[in-house]
PDB file of C-alpha atoms in Angstrom:
ATOM      1  CA  MET A   7      -7.142 -54.260 241.638  1.00 51.00           C
ATOM      2  CA  ARG A   8      -7.451 -50.138 241.795  1.00 54.00           C
ATOM      3  CA  ARG A   9      -5.140 -48.772 244.192  1.00 60.00           C
ATOM      4  CA  ASN A  10      -6.136 -46.114 246.480  1.00 64.00           C
ATOM      5  CA  PRO A  11      -3.838 -43.128 247.288  1.00 64.00           C
ATOM      6  CA  SER A  12      -1.620 -43.535 249.891  1.00 68.00           C
ATOM      7  CA  PRO A  13      -2.265 -41.581 253.354  1.00 73.00           C
ATOM      8  CA  LEU A  14       1.151 -39.687 252.791  1.00 69.00           C
ATOM      9  CA  SER A  15       0.002 -38.357 249.518  1.00 65.00           C
ATOM     10  CA  LEU A  16      -3.471 -37.015 250.898  1.00 64.00           C
ATOM     11  CA  ILE A  17      -1.755 -35.499 254.058  1.00 71.00           C
ATOM     12  CA  LEU A  18       0.669 -33.637 251.726  1.00 61.00           C
ATOM     13  CA  LEU A  19      -1.880 -32.537 249.274  1.00 58.00           C
ATOM     14  CA  GLY A  20      -4.181 -31.255 252.100  1.00 68.00           C
ATOM     15  CA  LEU A  21      -1.481 -29.527 254.224  1.00 66.00           C
ATOM     16  CA  GLY A  22      -0.103 -27.651 250.791  1.00 60.00           C
ATOM     17  CA  THR A  23      -3.719 -26.558 250.128  1.00 70.00           C
ATOM     18  CA  PHE A  24      -3.802 -25.292 253.772  1.00 60.00           C
ATOM     19  CA  LEU A  25      -0.871 -23.221 253.214  1.00 55.00           C
ATOM     20  CA  LEU A  26      -1.934 -21.930 250.019  1.00 61.00           C
ATOM     21  CA  VAL A  27      -5.035 -20.590 251.641  1.00 62.00           C
ATOM     22  CA  LEU A  28      -3.187 -19.426 254.449  1.00 54.00           C
ATOM     23  CA  ALA A  29      -0.798 -17.240 252.504  1.00 55.00           C
ATOM     24  CA  PRO A  30      -3.190 -14.789 251.281  1.00 63.00           C
ATOM     25  CA  MET A  31      -4.981 -14.714 254.602  1.00 57.00           C
ATOM     26  CA  LEU A  32      -1.872 -13.516 256.454  1.00 49.00           C
ATOM     27  CA  ALA A  33      -0.996 -10.806 253.873  1.00 56.00           C
ATOM     28  CA  TRP A  34      -4.488  -9.589 253.366  1.00 55.00           C
ATOM     29  CA  TYR A  35      -6.125  -9.995 256.582  1.00 50.00           C
ATOM     30  CA  VAL A  36      -3.962 -10.592 259.545  1.00 51.00           C
ATOM     31  CA  ALA A  37      -0.855  -8.174 258.490  1.00 52.00           C
ATOM     32  CA  PRO A  38      -3.518  -5.114 258.283  1.00 57.00           C
ATOM     33  CA  ARG A  39      -4.991  -5.988 261.675  1.00 55.00           C
ATOM     34  CA  ALA A  40      -1.413  -6.232 263.321  1.00 56.00           C
ATOM     35  CA  ALA A  41      -0.477  -2.825 262.157  1.00 73.00           C
ATOM     36  CA  VAL A  42      -2.391  -0.690 264.878  1.00 86.00           C
ATOM     37  CA  ASN A  43      -1.566   1.977 267.427  1.00 91.00           C
ATOM     38  CA  PRO A  44      -0.845   0.306 270.658  1.00 92.00           C
ATOM     39  CA  ILE A  45      -2.882   1.177 273.658  1.00 93.00           C
ATOM     40  CA  ASP A  46      -0.616   0.603 276.380  1.00 93.00           C
ATOM     41  CA  VAL A  47       2.299   2.945 275.232  1.00 94.00           C
ATOM     42  CA  ASP A  48       4.694   4.051 277.862  1.00 95.00           C
ATOM     43  CA  GLN A  49       7.814   5.822 276.607  1.00 95.00           C
ATOM     44  CA  THR A  50       9.561   9.094 277.238  1.00 96.00           C
ATOM     45  CA  ALA A  51      11.480  11.154 274.448  1.00 97.00           C
ATOM     46  CA  VAL A  52      13.892  13.670 275.593  1.00 97.00           C
ATOM     47  CA  TYR A  53      15.330  16.559 273.497  1.00 97.00           C
ATOM     48  CA  THR A  54      18.019  19.005 274.364  1.00 97.00           C
ATOM     49  CA  GLY A  55      19.938  22.045 273.356  1.00 97.00           C
ATOM     50  CA  THR A  56      20.918  25.701 273.956  1.00 97.00           C
ATOM     51  CA  GLY A  57      19.089  28.849 273.628  1.00 97.00           C
ATOM     52  CA  SER A  58      17.607  31.822 275.250  1.00 96.00           C
ATOM     53  CA  VAL A  59      15.059  31.848 278.207  1.00 95.00           C
ATOM     54  CA  PHE A  60      13.287  34.268 279.998  1.00 93.00           C
ATOM     55  CA  ASP A  61      14.277  34.011 283.746  1.00 89.00           C
ATOM     56  CA  VAL A  62      11.565  35.179 286.041  1.00 82.00           C
ATOM     57  CA  ASP A  63      13.846  36.072 288.986  1.00 82.00           C
ATOM     58  CA  GLU A  64      15.902  38.113 286.943  1.00 84.00           C
ATOM     59  CA  VAL A  65      12.870  39.634 284.970  1.00 83.00           C
ATOM     60  CA  ALA A  66      15.003  39.330 281.761  1.00 89.00           C
ATOM     61  CA  THR A  67      15.913  36.860 278.834  1.00 93.00           C
ATOM     62  CA  VAL A  68      18.967  35.117 279.406  1.00 94.00           C
ATOM     63  CA  PRO A  69      21.280  33.559 276.466  1.00 95.00           C
ATOM     64  CA  ASP A  70      23.230  30.503 276.117  1.00 95.00           C
ATOM     65  CA  ARG A  71      21.316  28.116 278.664  1.00 95.00           C
ATOM     66  CA  LYS A  72      20.881  24.357 278.436  1.00 96.00           C
ATOM     67  CA  ILE A  73      17.351  23.653 277.231  1.00 96.00           C
ATOM     68  CA  THR A  74      15.940  20.122 277.865  1.00 96.00           C
ATOM     69  CA  VAL A  75      12.252  19.077 276.785  1.00 96.00           C
ATOM     70  CA  THR A  76      10.947  15.819 278.149  1.00 95.00           C
ATOM     71  CA  GLN A  77       8.019  14.605 276.515  1.00 96.00           C
ATOM     72  CA  ARG A  78       6.197  11.671 278.382  1.00 95.00           C
ATOM     73  CA  VAL A  79       3.487   9.514 276.495  1.00 97.00           C
ATOM     74  CA  ARG A  80       1.189   7.208 278.437  1.00 96.00           C
ATOM     75  CA  GLY A  81      -1.854   5.018 276.777  1.00 96.00           C
ATOM     76  CA  ASN A  82      -4.807   5.187 278.838  1.00 96.00           C
ATOM     77  CA  VAL A  83      -5.991   1.586 278.241  1.00 95.00           C
ATOM     78  CA  ALA A  84      -9.193   1.655 280.082  1.00 95.00           C
ATOM     79  CA  ASP A  85     -10.409   4.758 277.985  1.00 95.00           C
ATOM     80  CA  SER A  86      -8.906   3.205 274.832  1.00 95.00           C
ATOM     81  CA  ALA A  87     -10.462  -0.507 275.635  1.00 93.00           C
ATOM     82  CA  ARG A  88     -13.944   1.750 276.303  1.00 94.00           C
ATOM     83  CA  SER A  89     -13.706   3.530 272.828  1.00 95.00           C
ATOM     84  CA  GLY A  90     -11.906   1.297 270.469  1.00 94.00           C
ATOM     85  CA  LYS A  91      -9.320   4.067 269.594  1.00 96.00           C
ATOM     86  CA  ALA A  92      -5.773   4.912 270.831  1.00 96.00           C
ATOM     87  CA  VAL A  93      -6.015   7.179 273.932  1.00 97.00           C
ATOM     88  CA  TRP A  94      -2.519   8.805 274.620  1.00 97.00           C
ATOM     89  CA  ASP A  95      -1.983  11.288 277.456  1.00 97.00           C
ATOM     90  CA  VAL A  96       0.954  13.467 276.637  1.00 96.00           C
ATOM     91  CA  THR A  97       2.815  15.936 278.937  1.00 94.00           C
ATOM     92  CA  THR A  98       5.491  18.121 277.889  1.00 94.00           C
ATOM     93  CA  THR A  99       7.978  20.138 279.913  1.00 93.00           C
ATOM     94  CA  VAL A 100      10.579  22.510 278.993  1.00 94.00           C
ATOM     95  CA  ASP A 101      13.326  23.038 282.075  1.00 93.00           C
ATOM     96  CA  THR A 102      16.671  24.707 282.165  1.00 91.00           C
ATOM     97  CA  ASP A 103      19.245  23.355 284.367  1.00 87.00           C
ATOM     98  CA  LYS A 104      17.997  25.830 286.954  1.00 83.00           C
ATOM     99  CA  SER A 105      14.974  23.627 287.249  1.00 79.00           C
ATOM    100  CA  LEU A 106      15.929  20.139 286.995  1.00 80.00           C
ATOM    101  CA  PRO A 107      15.707  17.923 288.596  1.00 71.00           C
ATOM    102  CA  ALA A 108      12.067  19.036 289.647  1.00 64.00           C
ATOM    103  CA  ALA A 109      10.147  17.254 292.065  1.00 62.00           C
ATOM    104  CA  ASP A 110       6.918  18.775 290.633  1.00 68.00           C
ATOM    105  CA  PRO A 111       6.737  19.233 286.857  1.00 69.00           C
ATOM    106  CA  HIS A 112       4.459  22.224 287.289  1.00 67.00           C
ATOM    107  CA  ASP A 113       7.815  23.992 288.416  1.00 73.00           C
ATOM    108  CA  ALA A 114       9.337  23.589 285.056  1.00 81.00           C
ATOM    109  CA  LEU A 115       9.811  26.620 282.706  1.00 83.00           C
ATOM    110  CA  GLU A 116       6.881  25.223 280.688  1.00 89.00           C
ATOM    111  CA  PHE A 117       4.702  22.344 281.682  1.00 91.00           C
ATOM    112  CA  VAL A 118       1.900  21.240 278.964  1.00 93.00           C
ATOM    113  CA  PRO A 119      -0.473  18.418 279.174  1.00 94.00           C
ATOM    114  CA  HIS A 120      -2.753  17.235 276.426  1.00 95.00           C
ATOM    115  CA  ARG A 121      -4.431  14.062 274.997  1.00 96.00           C
ATOM    116  CA  TRP A 122      -4.129  12.544 271.682  1.00 96.00           C
ATOM    117  CA  VAL A 123      -6.810  10.136 270.377  1.00 97.00           C
ATOM    118  CA  THR A 124      -6.399   8.392 267.285  1.00 96.00           C
ATOM    119  CA  ASP A 125      -7.929   5.739 264.704  1.00 95.00           C
ATOM    120  CA  ARG A 126      -5.740   2.978 265.721  1.00 93.00           C
ATOM    121  CA  ARG A 127      -5.303   1.575 261.999  1.00 92.00           C
ATOM    122  CA  THR A 128      -5.168   4.830 260.188  1.00 94.00           C
ATOM    123  CA  ASN A 129      -3.636   7.398 262.646  1.00 95.00           C
ATOM    124  CA  MET A 130      -5.916   9.847 261.972  1.00 96.00           C
ATOM    125  CA  PRO A 131      -7.425  12.043 264.852  1.00 95.00           C
ATOM    126  CA  VAL A 132     -10.622  11.140 266.723  1.00 95.00           C
ATOM    127  CA  HIS A 133     -12.417  13.841 268.408  1.00 94.00           C
ATOM    128  CA  CYS A 134     -13.611  12.072 271.775  1.00 93.00           C
ATOM    129  CA  CYS A 135     -12.469  10.768 274.878  1.00 93.00           C
ATOM    130  CA  ASP A 136     -11.972  14.186 276.505  1.00 92.00           C
ATOM    131  CA  GLU A 137      -9.368  14.944 273.740  1.00 92.00           C
ATOM    132  CA  LYS A 138      -7.859  18.383 274.157  1.00 90.00           C
ATOM    133  CA  PRO A 139      -6.845  20.179 272.457  1.00 93.00           C
ATOM    134  CA  TYR A 140      -8.711  19.669 269.164  1.00 94.00           C
ATOM    135  CA  ILE A 141      -5.699  17.788 267.374  1.00 95.00           C
ATOM    136  CA  GLN A 142      -5.809  17.523 263.560  1.00 96.00           C
ATOM    137  CA  GLY A 143      -3.528  16.498 260.781  1.00 96.00           C
ATOM    138  CA  GLU A 144      -2.133  13.086 259.691  1.00 96.00           C
ATOM    139  CA  ALA A 145       0.827  12.650 262.246  1.00 97.00           C
ATOM    140  CA  TYR A 146       2.006  13.965 265.322  1.00 96.00           C
ATOM    141  CA  LEU A 147       3.828  11.650 267.910  1.00 96.00           C
ATOM    142  CA  LYS A 148       3.928   9.336 265.097  1.00 97.00           C
ATOM    143  CA  PHE A 149       3.389   8.947 261.174  1.00 98.00           C
ATOM    144  CA  PRO A 150       0.608   6.492 259.997  1.00 96.00           C
ATOM    145  CA  PHE A 151       1.966   2.818 259.083  1.00 95.00           C
ATOM    146  CA  ASP A 152       3.687   2.549 255.563  1.00 94.00           C
ATOM    147  CA  VAL A 153       4.700   5.977 255.237  1.00 97.00           C
ATOM    148  CA  GLN A 154       4.780   7.445 251.765  1.00 97.00           C
ATOM    149  CA  LYS A 155       7.436   9.833 250.001  1.00 98.00           C
ATOM    150  CA  ARG A 156       5.008  12.884 250.279  1.00 98.00           C
ATOM    151  CA  ALA A 157       4.336  15.669 252.331  1.00 98.00           C
ATOM    152  CA  TYR A 158       2.333  15.150 255.660  1.00 98.00           C
ATOM    153  CA  ARG A 159       0.042  17.567 257.800  1.00 98.00           C
ATOM    154  CA  TRP A 160       2.206  17.363 261.200  1.00 98.00           C
ATOM    155  CA  TRP A 161       0.311  18.859 264.264  1.00 98.00           C
ATOM    156  CA  ASP A 162       2.382  21.304 266.030  1.00 97.00           C
ATOM    157  CA  ASN A 163       1.117  21.685 269.661  1.00 95.00           C
ATOM    158  CA  SER A 164       2.520  25.127 270.342  1.00 96.00           C
ATOM    159  CA  LEU A 165       1.163  26.370 267.297  1.00 97.00           C
ATOM    160  CA  GLY A 166      -2.079  24.804 267.748  1.00 95.00           C
ATOM    161  CA  ALA A 167      -2.339  23.970 264.076  1.00 97.00           C
ATOM    162  CA  THR A 168      -0.580  21.656 261.625  1.00 98.00           C
ATOM    163  CA  VAL A 169       2.441  22.272 259.767  1.00 98.00           C
ATOM    164  CA  THR A 170       3.213  20.804 256.227  1.00 98.00           C
ATOM    165  CA  LEU A 171       6.441  18.750 256.295  1.00 98.00           C
ATOM    166  CA  THR A 172       8.048  18.015 253.135  1.00 98.00           C
ATOM    167  CA  TYR A 173       9.597  14.935 252.016  1.00 98.00           C
ATOM    168  CA  ARG A 174      13.417  15.118 251.878  1.00 98.00           C
ATOM    169  CA  GLY A 175      14.944  11.717 251.035  1.00 98.00           C
ATOM    170  CA  THR A 176      16.226   9.255 253.405  1.00 98.00           C
ATOM    171  CA  LYS A 177      18.662   9.794 256.352  1.00 98.00           C
ATOM    172  CA  LYS A 178      20.204   7.139 258.781  1.00 98.00           C
ATOM    173  CA  ILE A 179      19.924   7.399 262.550  1.00 98.00           C
ATOM    174  CA  GLN A 180      22.048   5.100 264.515  1.00 97.00           C
ATOM    175  CA  GLY A 181      22.695   3.083 261.145  1.00 97.00           C
ATOM    176  CA  TYR A 182      19.141   2.682 260.739  1.00 97.00           C
ATOM    177  CA  GLU A 183      17.367   4.166 257.442  1.00 97.00           C
ATOM    178  CA  GLY A 184      14.356   6.338 257.818  1.00 98.00           C
ATOM    179  CA  TYR A 185      12.324   8.687 255.616  1.00 98.00           C
ATOM    180  CA  ARG A 186      13.235  12.530 256.307  1.00 98.00           C
ATOM    181  CA  PHE A 187      10.476  15.196 256.682  1.00 98.00           C
ATOM    182  CA  THR A 188      11.274  19.048 257.189  1.00 98.00           C
ATOM    183  CA  GLY A 189       9.102  22.117 257.696  1.00 98.00           C
ATOM    184  CA  THR A 190       9.354  25.893 259.235  1.00 98.00           C
ATOM    185  CA  VAL A 191       6.893  27.978 261.018  1.00 98.00           C
ATOM    186  CA  PRO A 192       6.560  31.731 260.191  1.00 97.00           C
ATOM    187  CA  ALA A 193       5.962  34.193 263.451  1.00 97.00           C
ATOM    188  CA  THR A 194       2.432  33.412 264.207  1.00 97.00           C
ATOM    189  CA  ARG A 195       0.026  34.690 267.021  1.00 97.00           C
ATOM    190  CA  THR A 196      -1.081  31.893 269.253  1.00 96.00           C
ATOM    191  CA  GLY A 197      -2.764  33.895 272.242  1.00 95.00           C
ATOM    192  CA  THR A 198      -2.449  36.210 275.075  1.00 95.00           C
ATOM    193  CA  ARG A 199      -0.737  36.467 278.477  1.00 93.00           C
ATOM    194  CA  LEU A 200      -1.260  38.833 281.166  1.00 94.00           C
ATOM    195  CA  VAL A 201       2.018  40.142 282.245  1.00 93.00           C
ATOM    196  CA  PRO A 202       3.540  43.337 284.020  1.00 92.00           C
ATOM    197  CA  GLY A 203       3.730  46.320 281.562  1.00 92.00           C
ATOM    198  CA  THR A 204       7.503  46.695 281.805  1.00 91.00           C
ATOM    199  CA  ILE A 205       8.188  43.294 280.143  1.00 92.00           C
ATOM    200  CA  VAL A 206       6.305  44.583 276.731  1.00 91.00           C
ATOM    201  CA  ASP A 207       8.187  47.940 277.126  1.00 90.00           C
ATOM    202  CA  GLU A 208       4.715  49.642 278.529  1.00 91.00           C
ATOM    203  CA  PRO A 209       6.107  50.456 282.038  1.00 89.00           C
ATOM    204  CA  GLU A 210       3.282  52.987 282.608  1.00 90.00           C
ATOM    205  CA  ARG A 211       0.782  50.124 282.633  1.00 91.00           C
ATOM    206  CA  SER A 212       1.007  47.865 285.802  1.00 90.00           C
ATOM    207  CA  GLN A 213      -0.747  44.653 283.751  1.00 93.00           C
ATOM    208  CA  VAL A 214      -0.947  44.259 280.048  1.00 93.00           C
ATOM    209  CA  LEU A 215      -2.708  41.663 278.057  1.00 95.00           C
ATOM    210  CA  ALA A 216       0.192  40.867 275.789  1.00 96.00           C
ATOM    211  CA  GLU A 217       0.039  38.799 272.606  1.00 96.00           C
ATOM    212  CA  GLU A 218       2.148  35.360 272.619  1.00 97.00           C
ATOM    213  CA  TRP A 219       3.892  34.594 269.285  1.00 97.00           C
ATOM    214  CA  TYR A 220       5.203  31.477 268.033  1.00 98.00           C
ATOM    215  CA  ALA A 221       7.646  30.196 265.068  1.00 98.00           C
ATOM    216  CA  ASN A 222      10.079  27.568 264.537  1.00 98.00           C
ATOM    217  CA  HIS A 223      13.273  27.981 262.907  1.00 97.00           C
ATOM    218  CA  GLY A 224      13.391  24.266 261.664  1.00 97.00           C
ATOM    219  CA  ILE A 225      11.540  21.021 261.879  1.00 98.00           C
ATOM    220  CA  GLU A 226      13.181  17.777 260.947  1.00 98.00           C
ATOM    221  CA  LEU A 227      11.586  14.519 261.639  1.00 98.00           C
ATOM    222  CA  VAL A 228      12.987  11.071 260.597  1.00 98.00           C
ATOM    223  CA  VAL A 229      10.455   8.183 260.520  1.00 98.00           C
ATOM    224  CA  ASP A 230      10.505   4.636 260.027  1.00 97.00           C
ATOM    225  CA  GLN A 231       8.757   3.784 256.829  1.00 96.00           C
ATOM    226  CA  ARG A 232       7.005   0.592 257.943  1.00 93.00           C
ATOM    227  CA  THR A 233       5.882   1.723 261.346  1.00 95.00           C
ATOM    228  CA  GLY A 234       5.719   5.294 261.223  1.00 96.00           C
ATOM    229  CA  ARG A 235       7.783   5.579 264.630  1.00 97.00           C
ATOM    230  CA  VAL A 236       9.726   8.773 264.891  1.00 98.00           C
ATOM    231  CA  LEU A 237      13.372   7.698 264.905  1.00 98.00           C
ATOM    232  CA  TYR A 238      14.995  11.241 265.248  1.00 98.00           C
ATOM    233  CA  ALA A 239      13.301  14.759 265.839  1.00 98.00           C
ATOM    234  CA  GLN A 240      14.599  18.155 265.750  1.00 98.00           C
ATOM    235  CA  VAL A 241      12.841  21.515 266.301  1.00 98.00           C
ATOM    236  CA  GLY A 242      13.869  25.142 266.779  1.00 98.00           C
ATOM    237  CA  PRO A 243      11.224  27.013 268.953  1.00 97.00           C
ATOM    238  CA  ARG A 244      10.839  30.844 269.353  1.00 97.00           C
ATOM    239  CA  LYS A 245       8.260  31.988 271.709  1.00 97.00           C
ATOM    240  CA  THR A 246       8.043  35.900 272.368  1.00 97.00           C
ATOM    241  CA  LEU A 247       5.500  38.525 273.758  1.00 97.00           C
ATOM    242  CA  ARG A 248       4.410  41.420 272.130  1.00 96.00           C
ATOM    243  CA  ALA A 249       2.698  44.496 273.178  1.00 94.00           C
ATOM    244  CA  PRO A 250      -1.028  44.672 272.073  1.00 93.00           C
ATOM    245  CA  GLY A 251      -0.969  45.526 268.506  1.00 92.00           C
ATOM    246  CA  GLY A 252       2.924  45.695 268.288  1.00 92.00           C
ATOM    247  CA  THR A 253       4.607  44.387 265.396  1.00 92.00           C
ATOM    248  CA  LYS A 254       7.998  43.759 267.228  1.00 94.00           C
ATOM    249  CA  ASP A 255       8.955  41.312 269.612  1.00 95.00           C
ATOM    250  CA  ALA A 256       9.220  42.961 273.135  1.00 95.00           C
ATOM    251  CA  ALA A 257      10.168  39.979 275.073  1.00 95.00           C
ATOM    252  CA  VAL A 258      11.716  36.364 274.108  1.00 96.00           C
ATOM    253  CA  LEU A 259      10.314  33.681 276.324  1.00 96.00           C
ATOM    254  CA  LEU A 260      12.269  30.911 274.511  1.00 97.00           C
ATOM    255  CA  ASP A 261      14.619  30.841 271.292  1.00 97.00           C
ATOM    256  CA  SER A 262      16.404  27.990 270.347  1.00 97.00           C
ATOM    257  CA  GLU A 263      17.997  27.086 266.829  1.00 96.00           C
ATOM    258  CA  LYS A 264      18.041  23.332 267.685  1.00 97.00           C
ATOM    259  CA  LEU A 265      16.394  21.303 270.157  1.00 98.00           C
ATOM    260  CA  ALA A 266      16.946  17.460 269.217  1.00 98.00           C
ATOM    261  CA  PHE A 267      16.545  13.801 270.339  1.00 98.00           C
ATOM    262  CA  THR A 268      19.209  12.825 272.971  1.00 98.00           C
ATOM    263  CA  THR A 269      21.212   9.708 271.790  1.00 97.00           C
ATOM    264  CA  ASP A 270      19.500   7.429 274.329  1.00 97.00           C
ATOM    265  CA  THR A 271      16.337   8.572 272.994  1.00 98.00           C
ATOM    266  CA  GLN A 272      17.227   7.865 269.605  1.00 98.00           C
ATOM    267  CA  GLU A 273      18.784   4.520 270.333  1.00 97.00           C
ATOM    268  CA  PHE A 274      15.487   3.564 271.874  1.00 97.00           C
ATOM    269  CA  ALA A 275      13.436   4.538 269.146  1.00 97.00           C
ATOM    270  CA  VAL A 276      15.532   2.705 266.602  1.00 97.00           C
ATOM    271  CA  SER A 277      15.358  -0.448 268.724  1.00 96.00           C
ATOM    272  CA  ARG A 278      11.862  -0.552 268.922  1.00 94.00           C
ATOM    273  CA  ALA A 279      11.542   0.420 265.081  1.00 95.00           C
ATOM    274  CA  LYS A 280      13.457  -2.745 264.445  1.00 94.00           C
ATOM    275  CA  GLU A 281      11.603  -4.676 266.442  1.00 91.00           C
ATOM    276  CA  GLU A 282       8.074  -3.687 265.469  1.00 91.00           C
ATOM    277  CA  SER A 283       9.060  -3.305 261.862  1.00 84.00           C
ATOM    278  CA  GLY A 284      10.478  -6.898 261.905  1.00 76.00           C
ATOM    279  CA  GLN A 285       7.258  -8.405 263.444  1.00 77.00           C
ATOM    280  CA  LEU A 286       5.274  -6.549 260.879  1.00 73.00           C
ATOM    281  CA  ARG A 287       7.436  -7.561 257.931  1.00 66.00           C
ATOM    282  CA  MET A 288       7.140 -11.475 258.971  1.00 64.00           C
ATOM    283  CA  VAL A 289       3.392 -11.297 259.200  1.00 63.00           C
ATOM    284  CA  GLY A 290       2.954  -9.321 256.077  1.00 58.00           C
ATOM    285  CA  GLN A 291       5.711 -10.755 253.653  1.00 64.00           C
ATOM    286  CA  THR A 292       7.863 -13.532 255.427  1.00 63.00           C
ATOM    287  CA  LEU A 293       5.112 -15.895 256.662  1.00 59.00           C
ATOM    288  CA  PRO A 294       2.824 -15.497 253.427  1.00 58.00           C
ATOM    289  CA  ILE A 295       5.775 -15.969 251.157  1.00 66.00           C
ATOM    290  CA  GLY A 296       6.867 -18.858 252.958  1.00 66.00           C
ATOM    291  CA  ALA A 297       3.637 -20.510 253.197  1.00 56.00           C
ATOM    292  CA  GLY A 298       2.639 -19.742 249.701  1.00 61.00           C
ATOM    293  CA  VAL A 299       6.188 -21.626 248.527  1.00 68.00           C
ATOM    294  CA  LEU A 300       5.908 -24.248 250.983  1.00 67.00           C
ATOM    295  CA  GLY A 301       2.317 -24.932 250.173  1.00 61.00           C
ATOM    296  CA  ILE A 302       2.768 -25.187 246.346  1.00 71.00           C
ATOM    297  CA  VAL A 303       5.749 -27.582 246.944  1.00 66.00           C
ATOM    298  CA  LEU A 304       3.658 -29.643 249.242  1.00 59.00           C
ATOM    299  CA  ALA A 305       0.488 -29.662 246.889  1.00 60.00           C
ATOM    300  CA  ALA A 306       2.744 -30.545 243.859  1.00 69.00           C
ATOM    301  CA  VAL A 307       4.286 -33.490 246.087  1.00 65.00           C
ATOM    302  CA  GLY A 308       0.771 -34.515 246.956  1.00 62.00           C
ATOM    303  CA  VAL A 309      -0.579 -34.625 243.395  1.00 67.00           C
ATOM    304  CA  VAL A 310       2.362 -36.331 241.827  1.00 70.00           C
ATOM    305  CA  LEU A 311       1.865 -39.489 244.735  1.00 65.00           C
ATOM    306  CA  VAL A 312      -1.722 -39.180 244.125  1.00 66.00           C
ATOM    307  CA  VAL A 313      -0.947 -40.038 240.297  1.00 68.00           C
ATOM    308  CA  ARG A 314       1.318 -42.462 240.754  1.00 71.00           C
ATOM    309  CA  GLY A 315      -0.849 -44.409 243.369  1.00 64.00           C
ATOM    310  CA  ARG A 316      -3.371 -44.956 240.275  1.00 59.00           C
ATOM    311  CA  PRO A 317      -3.359 -47.623 237.908  1.00 57.00           C
ATOM    312  CA  HIS A 318      -2.279 -46.899 234.377  1.00 52.00           C
ATOM    313  CA  PRO A 319      -5.452 -46.235 232.133  1.00 55.00           C
ATOM    314  CA  ASP A 320      -4.356 -48.762 229.492  1.00 55.00           C
ATOM    315  CA  THR A 321      -4.641 -51.386 232.336  1.00 51.00           C
ATOM    316  CA  SER A 322      -8.253 -52.468 233.438  1.00 50.00           C
ATOM    317  CA  GLU A 323      -9.148 -54.933 235.997  1.00 48.00           C
ATOM    318  CA  SER A 324      -9.648 -57.773 233.431  1.00 46.00           C
ATOM    319  CA  SER A 325      -6.111 -57.533 232.012  1.00 48.00           C
ATOM    320  CA  GLN A 326      -4.824 -58.546 235.454  1.00 50.00           C
ATOM    321  CA  PRO A 327      -3.454 -61.888 235.675  1.00 51.00           C
ATOM    322  CA  SER A 328      -6.139 -64.366 237.407  1.00 49.00           C
ATOM    323  CA  PRO A 329      -4.678 -66.067 240.542  1.00 50.00           C
ATOM    324  CA  THR A 330      -4.021 -69.469 240.502  1.00 47.00           C
ATOM    325  CA  MET A 331      -4.786 -72.414 242.725  1.00 40.00           C
TER     326      MET A 331
END
């Protein structure tokens, strides 16, 4: 009599086939959809360093002051859900020990609110949802997923334009390796400000529409390759005032060679990068490879059991011995 394949062989064959179909779906369909900018982000980055700041009480620039920059990023879930984009509201405050702690961030040396809107998959800026200012470039608060070893156009909010950051190899932050990018900003006029004439060496004028100038001694960012999360950031801002049409700085508002992530900020960024990178690796590599290998094994075992369950090709039903009474 012809023997039918055992239920176990069919189950193994079916399960193996399912895993072989699942593996490429995880890698090519699920993984790209998991790599998206979150909409419920709520995090704070703190930079510290020393430098010169303009003291409004003394009406003069004072050196060797501790400077703290606090950058708070919150996702606007409602606007993100409505637009399908990642809508992040950002506030940046610059303080000295004199203004910390501040009950009102507006009391800080500098307070800058703005909104960054991006395509959740590509990280490219999207100009909608009351975005302000008009942000450009490929990176700002984070880089795109799967960072490449090439130059990127990074948005410098103080400059109001993009800065080209060059890939400079790898660097470990808190024992975790990331891609390092660096760049500088030459002195550039960024706007105007109405100030007393004495501040820009024009004492005969009560008010002067002084020119605001900005430069950056050096920008260094270390970024997680898989997620694009910034693990370490260091900047060297210089903000000055010049008399209208002047060629020299008349007053220094802020000047620091180095403002960098605190240790706590670095540790938080690294821990989140490890977690998020591990999740993406699992969905994009570990699970697809595991499913593919297991699928091949189960399908092979199922085929073997099916083949063994069939009668030998040289054996016919007529050649089987007849039952005796």
